């Protein structure tokens, strides 16, 4: 008994075979594309991790057990640096390399740029706090607000300008650029560069203090590590594209409660009288973020939020301290 069989023509067979081959080639091409996409994604993730500073190398820079830095960590690290500066200033006053009047006059000269003679009788408290003010000025201008990445002061100035330019155009790009740049920063600063900064910022004190300047190197190194923590790690919170700057209220300026925190009681303020800044013993820190976008346009004014107020002693506390009685906070 013969069974009927289904037959196709050669043309239909070749057509089906061609379609199958084309479909197979398309599937194979899609598979290769997916593999390439996965490879590119893996490379991109690795690149982002490097740019965001989330590698193990960056973990050692924050010294906070992670790759991001929050306001509490900043305040804690700032307090440690502040205590280091205070101990150095106290040691100088305890064993001064010269008269307190000469040290005080040298510090005032470095702050004001004037060499006018001052009345004698500087107290240990006045000298100690004016030394802290000079150190705060140096750390603010040359360490925190100037991105120290290399052992070349000129290169660091250029890098700081690049950051400011990028931030004005695209804060997110500037944030990634800062973290990537600081991932390649020097581990320690060249002592020659540090001494160059000292000679520029405090030339009179360098001459008067002599060997006592050795303690400033330790402060400078600690300030550099603090700066790396600020600029080299992710910023936690909503403004992840923000960056930090410091400020030092000038001697004789007004006491602004939102920007300063008094380390001693101000008797004049308690009586409702106007008092002024006697010395800034540690810089204040602000977080700078780009203005909000409204109506499709970017607000050109930067938004600044105070992370840590400047630590200040008022003029009346310094004058009372000169008489041997210091109002305690």
PDB file of C-alpha atoms in Angstrom:
ATOM      1  CA  UNK A   1       0.000   0.000   0.000  1.00  0.00           C
ATOM      2  CA  UNK A   2       1.460   3.271  -1.021  1.00  0.00           C
ATOM      3  CA  UNK A   3       1.261   6.211   1.377  1.00  0.00           C
ATOM      4  CA  UNK A   4       1.017   9.726   0.042  1.00  0.00           C
ATOM      5  CA  UNK A   5       4.044  11.893   0.752  1.00  0.00           C
ATOM      6  CA  UNK A   6       4.286  15.679   1.085  1.00  0.00           C
ATOM      7  CA  UNK A   7       6.774  17.196  -1.301  1.00  0.00           C
ATOM      8  CA  UNK A   8       7.937  20.791  -1.757  1.00  0.00           C
ATOM      9  CA  UNK A   9       9.484  22.224  -4.785  1.00  0.00           C
ATOM     10  CA  UNK A  10      13.166  22.992  -4.916  1.00  0.00           C
ATOM     11  CA  UNK A  11      12.415  26.686  -5.079  1.00  0.00           C
ATOM     12  CA  UNK A  12      10.310  26.564  -1.904  1.00  0.00           C
ATOM     13  CA  UNK A  13      13.034  24.570  -0.144  1.00  0.00           C
ATOM     14  CA  UNK A  14      15.731  27.021  -1.102  1.00  0.00           C
ATOM     15  CA  UNK A  15      13.505  29.926  -0.033  1.00  0.00           C
ATOM     16  CA  UNK A  16      12.885  28.378   3.391  1.00  0.00           C
ATOM     17  CA  UNK A  17      16.555  27.510   3.791  1.00  0.00           C
ATOM     18  CA  UNK A  18      17.572  31.055   2.919  1.00  0.00           C
ATOM     19  CA  UNK A  19      15.114  32.528   5.415  1.00  0.00           C
ATOM     20  CA  UNK A  20      16.341  30.150   8.109  1.00  0.00           C
ATOM     21  CA  UNK A  21      19.945  31.138   7.448  1.00  0.00           C
ATOM     22  CA  UNK A  22      19.074  34.835   7.535  1.00  0.00           C
ATOM     23  CA  UNK A  23      17.152  34.382  10.780  1.00  0.00           C
ATOM     24  CA  UNK A  24      20.028  32.435  12.282  1.00  0.00           C
ATOM     25  CA  UNK A  25      22.499  35.128  11.257  1.00  0.00           C
ATOM     26  CA  UNK A  26      20.296  37.824  12.785  1.00  0.00           C
ATOM     27  CA  UNK A  27      20.023  35.906  16.049  1.00  0.00           C
ATOM     28  CA  UNK A  28      23.793  35.423  16.092  1.00  0.00           C
ATOM     29  CA  UNK A  29      24.334  39.107  15.369  1.00  0.00           C
ATOM     30  CA  UNK A  30      21.987  40.058  18.211  1.00  0.00           C
ATOM     31  CA  UNK A  31      23.868  37.726  20.542  1.00  0.00           C
ATOM     32  CA  UNK A  32      27.180  39.368  19.639  1.00  0.00           C
ATOM     33  CA  UNK A  33      25.644  42.809  20.120  1.00  0.00           C
ATOM     34  CA  UNK A  34      24.350  41.839  23.566  1.00  0.00           C
ATOM     35  CA  UNK A  35      27.759  40.499  24.548  1.00  0.00           C
ATOM     36  CA  UNK A  36      29.388  43.707  23.332  1.00  0.00           C
ATOM     37  CA  UNK A  37      26.827  45.753  25.238  1.00  0.00           C
ATOM     38  CA  UNK A  38      27.554  43.814  28.410  1.00  0.00           C
ATOM     39  CA  UNK A  39      31.275  44.346  27.902  1.00  0.00           C
ATOM     40  CA  UNK A  40      30.798  48.067  27.301  1.00  0.00           C
ATOM     41  CA  UNK A  41      28.528  48.353  30.329  1.00  0.00           C
ATOM     42  CA  UNK A  42      31.136  46.612  32.480  1.00  0.00           C
ATOM     43  CA  UNK A  43      33.815  48.993  31.198  1.00  0.00           C
ATOM     44  CA  UNK A  44      31.533  51.963  31.744  1.00  0.00           C
ATOM     45  CA  UNK A  45      30.776  50.880  35.292  1.00  0.00           C
ATOM     46  CA  UNK A  46      34.463  50.487  35.953  1.00  0.00           C
ATOM     47  CA  UNK A  47      35.122  53.922  34.490  1.00  0.00           C
ATOM     48  CA  UNK A  48      32.338  55.496  36.543  1.00  0.00           C
ATOM     49  CA  UNK A  49      33.716  53.855  39.661  1.00  0.00           C
ATOM     50  CA  UNK A  50      37.079  55.436  38.919  1.00  0.00           C
ATOM     51  CA  UNK A  51      35.564  58.841  38.190  1.00  0.00           C
ATOM     52  CA  UNK A  52      33.323  58.710  41.236  1.00  0.00           C
ATOM     53  CA  UNK A  53      36.222  57.699  43.422  1.00  0.00           C
ATOM     54  CA  UNK A  54      34.606  54.452  44.564  1.00  0.00           C
ATOM     55  CA  UNK A  55      37.741  52.374  44.185  1.00  0.00           C
ATOM     56  CA  UNK A  56      39.696  51.004  47.110  1.00  0.00           C
ATOM     57  CA  UNK A  57      42.361  53.605  46.558  1.00  0.00           C
ATOM     58  CA  UNK A  58      39.851  56.363  47.102  1.00  0.00           C
ATOM     59  CA  UNK A  59      38.553  54.712  50.254  1.00  0.00           C
ATOM     60  CA  UNK A  60      41.881  55.411  51.910  1.00  0.00           C
ATOM     61  CA  UNK A  61      41.614  59.093  51.022  1.00  0.00           C
ATOM     62  CA  UNK A  62      38.362  59.776  52.844  1.00  0.00           C
ATOM     63  CA  UNK A  63      39.569  58.167  56.074  1.00  0.00           C
ATOM     64  CA  UNK A  64      35.915  57.857  57.018  1.00  0.00           C
ATOM     65  CA  UNK A  65      35.438  54.166  56.250  1.00  0.00           C
ATOM     66  CA  UNK A  66      33.657  54.870  52.956  1.00  0.00           C
ATOM     67  CA  UNK A  67      33.672  56.727  49.683  1.00  0.00           C
ATOM     68  CA  UNK A  68      31.356  59.558  50.637  1.00  0.00           C
ATOM     69  CA  UNK A  69      31.737  62.320  53.165  1.00  0.00           C
ATOM     70  CA  UNK A  70      28.942  63.847  55.204  1.00  0.00           C
ATOM     71  CA  UNK A  71      28.736  67.026  57.247  1.00  0.00           C
ATOM     72  CA  UNK A  72      29.273  65.198  60.530  1.00  0.00           C
ATOM     73  CA  UNK A  73      32.516  63.644  59.281  1.00  0.00           C
ATOM     74  CA  UNK A  74      33.682  67.054  58.117  1.00  0.00           C
ATOM     75  CA  UNK A  75      32.937  68.672  61.468  1.00  0.00           C
ATOM     76  CA  UNK A  76      34.754  65.899  63.306  1.00  0.00           C
ATOM     77  CA  UNK A  77      37.852  66.144  61.102  1.00  0.00           C
ATOM     78  CA  UNK A  78      37.796  69.938  61.325  1.00  0.00           C
ATOM     79  CA  UNK A  79      37.711  69.767  65.124  1.00  0.00           C
ATOM     80  CA  UNK A  80      40.802  67.544  65.137  1.00  0.00           C
ATOM     81  CA  UNK A  81      42.668  69.973  62.885  1.00  0.00           C
ATOM     82  CA  UNK A  82      41.555  72.897  65.042  1.00  0.00           C
ATOM     83  CA  UNK A  83      42.938  71.227  68.169  1.00  0.00           C
ATOM     84  CA  UNK A  84      46.246  70.599  66.411  1.00  0.00           C
ATOM     85  CA  UNK A  85      46.558  74.292  65.527  1.00  0.00           C
ATOM     86  CA  UNK A  86      45.680  75.332  69.061  1.00  0.00           C
ATOM     87  CA  UNK A  87      48.290  73.003  70.579  1.00  0.00           C
ATOM     88  CA  UNK A  88      50.976  74.426  68.314  1.00  0.00           C
ATOM     89  CA  UNK A  89      50.042  78.027  69.156  1.00  0.00           C
ATOM     90  CA  UNK A  90      49.990  77.179  72.876  1.00  0.00           C
ATOM     91  CA  UNK A  91      53.439  75.592  72.651  1.00  0.00           C
ATOM     92  CA  UNK A  92      54.828  78.693  70.934  1.00  0.00           C
ATOM     93  CA  UNK A  93      53.421  80.910  73.697  1.00  0.00           C
ATOM     94  CA  UNK A  94      54.644  78.534  76.396  1.00  0.00           C
ATOM     95  CA  UNK A  95      58.221  78.589  75.057  1.00  0.00           C
ATOM     96  CA  UNK A  96      58.410  81.635  72.768  1.00  0.00           C
ATOM     97  CA  UNK A  97      61.443  81.962  70.474  1.00  0.00           C
ATOM     98  CA  UNK A  98      61.321  85.725  71.061  1.00  0.00           C
ATOM     99  CA  UNK A  99      59.316  88.327  72.922  1.00  0.00           C
ATOM    100  CA  UNK A 100      55.529  88.038  72.726  1.00  0.00           C
ATOM    101  CA  UNK A 101      55.386  91.600  71.434  1.00  0.00           C
ATOM    102  CA  UNK A 102      57.614  90.705  68.467  1.00  0.00           C
ATOM    103  CA  UNK A 103      55.597  87.580  67.689  1.00  0.00           C
ATOM    104  CA  UNK A 104      52.333  89.509  67.893  1.00  0.00           C
ATOM    105  CA  UNK A 105      53.674  92.314  65.695  1.00  0.00           C
ATOM    106  CA  UNK A 106      54.921  89.792  63.114  1.00  0.00           C
ATOM    107  CA  UNK A 107      51.526  88.074  62.991  1.00  0.00           C
ATOM    108  CA  UNK A 108      49.673  91.387  62.587  1.00  0.00           C
ATOM    109  CA  UNK A 109      52.125  92.360  59.844  1.00  0.00           C
ATOM    110  CA  UNK A 110      51.415  89.133  57.943  1.00  0.00           C
ATOM    111  CA  UNK A 111      47.663  89.632  58.293  1.00  0.00           C
ATOM    112  CA  UNK A 112      47.469  93.311  57.362  1.00  0.00           C
ATOM    113  CA  UNK A 113      50.594  93.699  55.214  1.00  0.00           C
ATOM    114  CA  UNK A 114      51.539  96.694  57.319  1.00  0.00           C
ATOM    115  CA  UNK A 115      54.707  97.132  59.390  1.00  0.00           C
ATOM    116  CA  UNK A 116      53.424  99.964  61.567  1.00  0.00           C
ATOM    117  CA  UNK A 117      54.642  99.738  65.179  1.00  0.00           C
ATOM    118  CA  UNK A 118      52.211  98.403  67.754  1.00  0.00           C
ATOM    119  CA  UNK A 119      51.901  99.318  71.440  1.00  0.00           C
ATOM    120  CA  UNK A 120      53.730  96.875  73.714  1.00  0.00           C
ATOM    121  CA  UNK A 121      52.105  94.544  76.193  1.00  0.00           C
ATOM    122  CA  UNK A 122      50.688  91.698  74.071  1.00  0.00           C
ATOM    123  CA  UNK A 123      49.237  89.030  76.339  1.00  0.00           C
ATOM    124  CA  UNK A 124      49.826  85.276  75.884  1.00  0.00           C
ATOM    125  CA  UNK A 125      46.139  84.863  75.034  1.00  0.00           C
ATOM    126  CA  UNK A 126      46.314  87.527  72.334  1.00  0.00           C
ATOM    127  CA  UNK A 127      49.462  85.994  70.827  1.00  0.00           C
ATOM    128  CA  UNK A 128      48.051  82.480  70.879  1.00  0.00           C
ATOM    129  CA  UNK A 129      44.841  83.470  69.144  1.00  0.00           C
ATOM    130  CA  UNK A 130      46.505  85.714  66.573  1.00  0.00           C
ATOM    131  CA  UNK A 131      48.774  82.781  65.647  1.00  0.00           C
ATOM    132  CA  UNK A 132      45.665  80.661  65.167  1.00  0.00           C
ATOM    133  CA  UNK A 133      44.228  83.386  62.935  1.00  0.00           C
ATOM    134  CA  UNK A 134      47.332  83.446  60.726  1.00  0.00           C
ATOM    135  CA  UNK A 135      47.232  79.657  60.449  1.00  0.00           C
ATOM    136  CA  UNK A 136      43.524  79.757  59.562  1.00  0.00           C
ATOM    137  CA  UNK A 137      44.231  82.271  56.815  1.00  0.00           C
ATOM    138  CA  UNK A 138      46.963  80.083  55.357  1.00  0.00           C
ATOM    139  CA  UNK A 139      44.902  76.885  55.452  1.00  0.00           C
ATOM    140  CA  UNK A 140      41.862  78.573  53.932  1.00  0.00           C
ATOM    141  CA  UNK A 141      43.636  80.335  51.076  1.00  0.00           C
ATOM    142  CA  UNK A 142      46.387  77.867  50.208  1.00  0.00           C
ATOM    143  CA  UNK A 143      45.072  74.428  51.162  1.00  0.00           C
ATOM    144  CA  UNK A 144      41.270  74.250  51.068  1.00  0.00           C
ATOM    145  CA  UNK A 145      40.376  76.896  48.490  1.00  0.00           C
ATOM    146  CA  UNK A 146      43.348  75.983  46.284  1.00  0.00           C
ATOM    147  CA  UNK A 147      43.231  72.398  45.027  1.00  0.00           C
ATOM    148  CA  UNK A 148      46.575  70.873  45.992  1.00  0.00           C
ATOM    149  CA  UNK A 149      47.051  67.939  43.638  1.00  0.00           C
ATOM    150  CA  UNK A 150      50.695  68.239  42.624  1.00  0.00           C
ATOM    151  CA  UNK A 151      53.884  69.533  44.190  1.00  0.00           C
ATOM    152  CA  UNK A 152      53.807  72.542  41.876  1.00  0.00           C
ATOM    153  CA  UNK A 153      52.060  75.645  43.210  1.00  0.00           C
ATOM    154  CA  UNK A 154      51.578  76.982  39.675  1.00  0.00           C
ATOM    155  CA  UNK A 155      49.947  73.747  38.502  1.00  0.00           C
ATOM    156  CA  UNK A 156      47.667  73.707  41.540  1.00  0.00           C
ATOM    157  CA  UNK A 157      46.503  77.244  40.793  1.00  0.00           C
ATOM    158  CA  UNK A 158      45.690  76.226  37.211  1.00  0.00           C
ATOM    159  CA  UNK A 159      43.778  73.153  38.408  1.00  0.00           C
ATOM    160  CA  UNK A 160      41.771  75.349  40.776  1.00  0.00           C
ATOM    161  CA  UNK A 161      40.847  77.636  37.888  1.00  0.00           C
ATOM    162  CA  UNK A 162      39.811  74.646  35.770  1.00  0.00           C
ATOM    163  CA  UNK A 163      37.529  73.460  38.568  1.00  0.00           C
ATOM    164  CA  UNK A 164      35.912  76.889  38.862  1.00  0.00           C
ATOM    165  CA  UNK A 165      35.416  77.056  35.088  1.00  0.00           C
ATOM    166  CA  UNK A 166      33.876  73.577  34.939  1.00  0.00           C
ATOM    167  CA  UNK A 167      31.638  74.303  37.909  1.00  0.00           C
ATOM    168  CA  UNK A 168      30.297  77.459  36.271  1.00  0.00           C
ATOM    169  CA  UNK A 169      29.321  75.427  33.199  1.00  0.00           C
ATOM    170  CA  UNK A 170      28.336  72.034  34.608  1.00  0.00           C
ATOM    171  CA  UNK A 171      28.607  71.294  38.351  1.00  0.00           C
ATOM    172  CA  UNK A 172      28.242  67.535  37.852  1.00  0.00           C
ATOM    173  CA  UNK A 173      31.129  67.416  35.400  1.00  0.00           C
ATOM    174  CA  UNK A 174      33.200  69.504  37.809  1.00  0.00           C
ATOM    175  CA  UNK A 175      32.398  67.115  40.676  1.00  0.00           C
ATOM    176  CA  UNK A 176      33.474  64.063  38.675  1.00  0.00           C
ATOM    177  CA  UNK A 177      36.580  65.893  37.461  1.00  0.00           C
ATOM    178  CA  UNK A 178      37.575  66.817  41.032  1.00  0.00           C
ATOM    179  CA  UNK A 179      37.225  63.268  42.288  1.00  0.00           C
ATOM    180  CA  UNK A 180      39.137  61.862  39.338  1.00  0.00           C
ATOM    181  CA  UNK A 181      41.853  64.485  39.732  1.00  0.00           C
ATOM    182  CA  UNK A 182      42.259  63.881  43.457  1.00  0.00           C
ATOM    183  CA  UNK A 183      42.472  60.139  42.890  1.00  0.00           C
ATOM    184  CA  UNK A 184      45.879  60.891  41.363  1.00  0.00           C
ATOM    185  CA  UNK A 185      46.924  63.509  43.932  1.00  0.00           C
ATOM    186  CA  UNK A 186      50.273  63.291  45.678  1.00  0.00           C
ATOM    187  CA  UNK A 187      50.211  61.393  48.974  1.00  0.00           C
ATOM    188  CA  UNK A 188      52.282  64.025  50.777  1.00  0.00           C
ATOM    189  CA  UNK A 189      53.257  67.564  49.907  1.00  0.00           C
ATOM    190  CA  UNK A 190      56.825  68.473  49.086  1.00  0.00           C
ATOM    191  CA  UNK A 191      58.338  70.355  52.068  1.00  0.00           C
ATOM    192  CA  UNK A 192      59.846  72.859  49.636  1.00  0.00           C
ATOM    193  CA  UNK A 193      56.397  73.753  48.325  1.00  0.00           C
ATOM    194  CA  UNK A 194      55.072  74.016  51.880  1.00  0.00           C
ATOM    195  CA  UNK A 195      57.917  76.330  52.898  1.00  0.00           C
ATOM    196  CA  UNK A 196      57.260  78.405  49.793  1.00  0.00           C
ATOM    197  CA  UNK A 197      53.642  78.847  50.905  1.00  0.00           C
ATOM    198  CA  UNK A 198      54.790  79.790  54.412  1.00  0.00           C
ATOM    199  CA  UNK A 199      57.168  82.410  53.029  1.00  0.00           C
ATOM    200  CA  UNK A 200      54.373  83.879  50.913  1.00  0.00           C
ATOM    201  CA  UNK A 201      51.644  83.813  53.551  1.00  0.00           C
ATOM    202  CA  UNK A 202      53.545  84.500  56.779  1.00  0.00           C
ATOM    203  CA  UNK A 203      57.007  85.886  55.953  1.00  0.00           C
ATOM    204  CA  UNK A 204      57.351  87.885  59.171  1.00  0.00           C
ATOM    205  CA  UNK A 205      56.410  84.956  61.390  1.00  0.00           C
ATOM    206  CA  UNK A 206      58.805  82.645  59.561  1.00  0.00           C
ATOM    207  CA  UNK A 207      61.657  84.955  60.533  1.00  0.00           C
ATOM    208  CA  UNK A 208      60.531  85.428  64.138  1.00  0.00           C
ATOM    209  CA  UNK A 209      59.511  81.866  64.982  1.00  0.00           C
ATOM    210  CA  UNK A 210      62.538  80.089  63.527  1.00  0.00           C
ATOM    211  CA  UNK A 211      62.610  76.469  64.728  1.00  0.00           C
ATOM    212  CA  UNK A 212      59.048  76.751  66.034  1.00  0.00           C
ATOM    213  CA  UNK A 213      57.900  76.630  62.402  1.00  0.00           C
ATOM    214  CA  UNK A 214      58.591  72.888  62.406  1.00  0.00           C
ATOM    215  CA  UNK A 215      55.216  72.356  64.021  1.00  0.00           C
ATOM    216  CA  UNK A 216      53.562  74.162  61.120  1.00  0.00           C
ATOM    217  CA  UNK A 217      54.669  71.389  58.735  1.00  0.00           C
ATOM    218  CA  UNK A 218      52.612  68.903  60.717  1.00  0.00           C
ATOM    219  CA  UNK A 219      49.629  71.243  60.617  1.00  0.00           C
ATOM    220  CA  UNK A 220      50.053  71.710  56.878  1.00  0.00           C
ATOM    221  CA  UNK A 221      50.103  67.938  56.282  1.00  0.00           C
ATOM    222  CA  UNK A 222      46.976  67.491  58.411  1.00  0.00           C
ATOM    223  CA  UNK A 223      45.256  70.322  56.547  1.00  0.00           C
ATOM    224  CA  UNK A 224      46.197  68.713  53.228  1.00  0.00           C
ATOM    225  CA  UNK A 225      44.610  65.411  54.283  1.00  0.00           C
ATOM    226  CA  UNK A 226      41.531  67.340  55.381  1.00  0.00           C
ATOM    227  CA  UNK A 227      41.386  69.021  51.973  1.00  0.00           C
ATOM    228  CA  UNK A 228      41.675  65.674  50.194  1.00  0.00           C
ATOM    229  CA  UNK A 229      38.762  64.394  52.244  1.00  0.00           C
ATOM    230  CA  UNK A 230      36.672  67.417  51.243  1.00  0.00           C
ATOM    231  CA  UNK A 231      37.464  67.451  47.529  1.00  0.00           C
ATOM    232  CA  UNK A 232      38.309  63.824  46.763  1.00  0.00           C
ATOM    233  CA  UNK A 233      35.185  62.041  48.024  1.00  0.00           C
ATOM    234  CA  UNK A 234      31.556  61.929  47.019  1.00  0.00           C
ATOM    235  CA  UNK A 235      29.369  64.557  48.653  1.00  0.00           C
ATOM    236  CA  UNK A 236      26.483  62.955  50.490  1.00  0.00           C
ATOM    237  CA  UNK A 237      23.019  64.434  50.419  1.00  0.00           C
ATOM    238  CA  UNK A 238      20.994  66.040  47.662  1.00  0.00           C
ATOM    239  CA  UNK A 239      23.726  68.305  46.267  1.00  0.00           C
ATOM    240  CA  UNK A 240      26.147  65.618  45.139  1.00  0.00           C
ATOM    241  CA  UNK A 241      27.690  68.036  42.637  1.00  0.00           C
ATOM    242  CA  UNK A 242      28.569  70.617  45.307  1.00  0.00           C
ATOM    243  CA  UNK A 243      32.039  71.405  46.539  1.00  0.00           C
ATOM    244  CA  UNK A 244      33.495  72.950  49.682  1.00  0.00           C
ATOM    245  CA  UNK A 245      35.131  76.290  50.289  1.00  0.00           C
ATOM    246  CA  UNK A 246      36.384  77.904  53.467  1.00  0.00           C
ATOM    247  CA  UNK A 247      36.220  81.464  54.734  1.00  0.00           C
ATOM    248  CA  UNK A 248      37.984  83.462  57.447  1.00  0.00           C
ATOM    249  CA  UNK A 249      36.166  86.481  58.923  1.00  0.00           C
ATOM    250  CA  UNK A 250      38.519  89.443  58.986  1.00  0.00           C
ATOM    251  CA  UNK A 251      39.740  90.960  62.218  1.00  0.00           C
ATOM    252  CA  UNK A 252      37.514  93.896  63.083  1.00  0.00           C
ATOM    253  CA  UNK A 253      34.581  92.685  60.987  1.00  0.00           C
ATOM    254  CA  UNK A 254      31.048  92.313  62.332  1.00  0.00           C
ATOM    255  CA  UNK A 255      29.965  89.240  64.280  1.00  0.00           C
ATOM    256  CA  UNK A 256      27.505  87.475  61.973  1.00  0.00           C
ATOM    257  CA  UNK A 257      25.694  84.701  63.882  1.00  0.00           C
ATOM    258  CA  UNK A 258      25.072  82.610  60.762  1.00  0.00           C
ATOM    259  CA  UNK A 259      28.760  82.544  59.873  1.00  0.00           C
ATOM    260  CA  UNK A 260      30.639  82.599  63.166  1.00  0.00           C
ATOM    261  CA  UNK A 261      30.608  80.749  66.456  1.00  0.00           C
ATOM    262  CA  UNK A 262      32.150  82.414  69.489  1.00  0.00           C
ATOM    263  CA  UNK A 263      34.565  80.274  71.509  1.00  0.00           C
ATOM    264  CA  UNK A 264      34.345  82.713  74.449  1.00  0.00           C
ATOM    265  CA  UNK A 265      31.486  84.704  75.874  1.00  0.00           C
ATOM    266  CA  UNK A 266      31.030  88.140  74.359  1.00  0.00           C
ATOM    267  CA  UNK A 267      30.019  90.466  77.185  1.00  0.00           C
ATOM    268  CA  UNK A 268      29.296  93.337  74.810  1.00  0.00           C
ATOM    269  CA  UNK A 269      26.837  91.259  72.789  1.00  0.00           C
ATOM    270  CA  UNK A 270      25.143  90.098  75.973  1.00  0.00           C
ATOM    271  CA  UNK A 271      24.656  93.759  76.911  1.00  0.00           C
ATOM    272  CA  UNK A 272      23.275  94.508  73.452  1.00  0.00           C
ATOM    273  CA  UNK A 273      26.389  96.398  72.364  1.00  0.00           C
ATOM    274  CA  UNK A 274      28.172  95.962  69.038  1.00  0.00           C
ATOM    275  CA  UNK A 275      31.368  93.939  69.080  1.00  0.00           C
ATOM    276  CA  UNK A 276      33.725  92.794  66.354  1.00  0.00           C
ATOM    277  CA  UNK A 277      35.932  89.847  65.426  1.00  0.00           C
ATOM    278  CA  UNK A 278      39.110  89.763  67.498  1.00  0.00           C
ATOM    279  CA  UNK A 279      40.617  86.661  65.829  1.00  0.00           C
ATOM    280  CA  UNK A 280      39.431  83.714  63.776  1.00  0.00           C
ATOM    281  CA  UNK A 281      40.879  80.576  65.326  1.00  0.00           C
ATOM    282  CA  UNK A 282      39.574  78.204  62.629  1.00  0.00           C
ATOM    283  CA  UNK A 283      38.023  78.795  59.194  1.00  0.00           C
ATOM    284  CA  UNK A 284      34.376  78.289  58.444  1.00  0.00           C
ATOM    285  CA  UNK A 285      33.257  75.837  55.755  1.00  0.00           C
ATOM    286  CA  UNK A 286      30.499  76.284  53.193  1.00  0.00           C
ATOM    287  CA  UNK A 287      29.052  73.871  50.662  1.00  0.00           C
ATOM    288  CA  UNK A 288      28.716  75.592  47.281  1.00  0.00           C
ATOM    289  CA  UNK A 289      26.056  74.369  44.859  1.00  0.00           C
ATOM    290  CA  UNK A 290      24.808  75.725  41.557  1.00  0.00           C
ATOM    291  CA  UNK A 291      21.649  77.806  41.559  1.00  0.00           C
ATOM    292  CA  UNK A 292      18.337  76.070  40.942  1.00  0.00           C
ATOM    293  CA  UNK A 293      16.794  75.812  37.500  1.00  0.00           C
ATOM    294  CA  UNK A 294      13.551  77.743  37.098  1.00  0.00           C
ATOM    295  CA  UNK A 295      11.606  78.249  33.890  1.00  0.00           C
ATOM    296  CA  UNK A 296      14.229  76.399  31.893  1.00  0.00           C
ATOM    297  CA  UNK A 297      16.963  78.837  32.894  1.00  0.00           C
ATOM    298  CA  UNK A 298      19.842  78.238  35.310  1.00  0.00           C
ATOM    299  CA  UNK A 299      20.183  80.634  38.211  1.00  0.00           C
ATOM    300  CA  UNK A 300      23.649  82.145  37.891  1.00  0.00           C
ATOM    301  CA  UNK A 301      24.058  82.744  41.628  1.00  0.00           C
ATOM    302  CA  UNK A 302      25.657  79.912  43.566  1.00  0.00           C
ATOM    303  CA  UNK A 303      23.906  78.661  46.670  1.00  0.00           C
ATOM    304  CA  UNK A 304      26.067  78.407  49.788  1.00  0.00           C
ATOM    305  CA  UNK A 305      25.138  76.550  52.943  1.00  0.00           C
ATOM    306  CA  UNK A 306      27.316  76.808  56.022  1.00  0.00           C
ATOM    307  CA  UNK A 307      28.540  73.374  57.079  1.00  0.00           C
ATOM    308  CA  UNK A 308      30.679  74.589  59.976  1.00  0.00           C
ATOM    309  CA  UNK A 309      30.738  78.154  61.263  1.00  0.00           C
ATOM    310  CA  UNK A 310      34.060  79.926  61.665  1.00  0.00           C
ATOM    311  CA  UNK A 311      35.422  79.678  65.200  1.00  0.00           C
ATOM    312  CA  UNK A 312      35.940  83.220  66.458  1.00  0.00           C
ATOM    313  CA  UNK A 313      36.957  85.087  69.590  1.00  0.00           C
ATOM    314  CA  UNK A 314      35.628  88.626  69.879  1.00  0.00           C
ATOM    315  CA  UNK A 315      37.625  91.772  70.578  1.00  0.00           C
ATOM    316  CA  UNK A 316      36.268  92.266  74.085  1.00  0.00           C
ATOM    317  CA  UNK A 317      37.232  88.721  75.110  1.00  0.00           C
ATOM    318  CA  UNK A 318      40.785  89.313  73.889  1.00  0.00           C
ATOM    319  CA  UNK A 319      41.028  92.596  75.775  1.00  0.00           C
ATOM    320  CA  UNK A 320      39.631  91.075  78.962  1.00  0.00           C
ATOM    321  CA  UNK A 321      41.989  88.136  78.515  1.00  0.00           C
ATOM    322  CA  UNK A 322      44.880  90.586  78.379  1.00  0.00           C
ATOM    323  CA  UNK A 323      43.961  91.612  81.930  1.00  0.00           C
ATOM    324  CA  UNK A 324      44.119  88.013  83.069  1.00  0.00           C
ATOM    325  CA  UNK A 325      40.397  87.253  83.257  1.00  0.00           C
ATOM    326  CA  UNK A 326      38.879  85.329  80.387  1.00  0.00           C
ATOM    327  CA  UNK A 327      35.097  84.974  80.058  1.00  0.00           C
ATOM    328  CA  UNK A 328      34.386  81.312  79.472  1.00  0.00           C
ATOM    329  CA  UNK A 329      31.652  80.108  77.164  1.00  0.00           C
TER     330      UNK A 329
END
